[in-house]
């Protein structure tokens, strides 16, 4: 079992053409902590997350795991250490649930078939879906599909997990199961960076809540400080709209 690592962003800048999407992002997530990133649409939350596993390269600044810059690392190796879960589960529709989980184990971790299957079954069991191993994704609810996507990420034994609005595409009655799985992971000591609109989750599970606005983390702190004693008018305005 891998141990978690800390995540730090230092003055991260990124522009798409003339659109300066990240304008000096700083964020610190200690080992085993959970940071929830909140903020309006278009403020750069997804882009921030993508710089951590280098789906996007920052123009300037640094991204550190346990204090070491990842910007010189091999991106494939980095993505084994940093698991990511998306809003649209991104499962392969033509493969069984089991195969969706074993694929990366075989291709990336080069495990032989029987070992990959054993790891995958263990992870599916952990997310409560051992019985669905042979189903196709389309036979599962959205919530179950998202739990498969989480199992797939966990199978690679990541040291950090990134979640980008993991429950935003789910029917309301399916949200809770995914959030409780995420809360369990957080309680188990996984370092997590979670972009979410679920303010209840942020309040209960996060160690740090970071409010993104127009490409910067405008305010960050413990949930109580952010939700009950916000300093910035823009954060207060945002909270008045979402709470
Ligand atoms: P959020 O997740 O907070 O809604 P994003 O990080 O997705 O915000 O997007 C921030 C800004 O960056 C938006 O203006 C968006 O249009 C732009 N953007 C995001 N990804 C790309 C991309 N691959 N190419 C060009 N512009 C992008
Ligand atoms: Mg986004």
Short mmCIF file of N, CA and C in Angstrom, two decimals, residues 40 66 117 172 199:
data_model
loop_
_atom_site.label_atom_id
_atom_site.label_comp_id
_atom_site.label_asym_id
_atom_site.label_seq_id
_atom_site.Cartn_x
_atom_site.Cartn_y
_atom_site.Cartn_z
N UNK A 40 -16.97 29.72 -8.63
CA UNK A 40 -17.87 29.82 -9.77
C UNK A 40 -17.35 29.07 -11.00
N UNK A 66 5.05 15.98 -1.93
CA UNK A 66 6.01 15.83 -0.82
C UNK A 66 7.20 16.76 -0.98
N UNK A 117 -6.54 -9.29 -11.95
CA UNK A 117 -7.91 -9.65 -11.60
C UNK A 117 -8.09 -9.66 -10.08
N UNK A 172 -29.84 12.94 -8.30
CA UNK A 172 -29.70 13.33 -6.89
C UNK A 172 -29.65 12.15 -5.91
N UNK A 199 -21.55 21.55 -0.96
CA UNK A 199 -21.04 22.33 0.17
C UNK A 199 -21.13 21.55 1.48
#
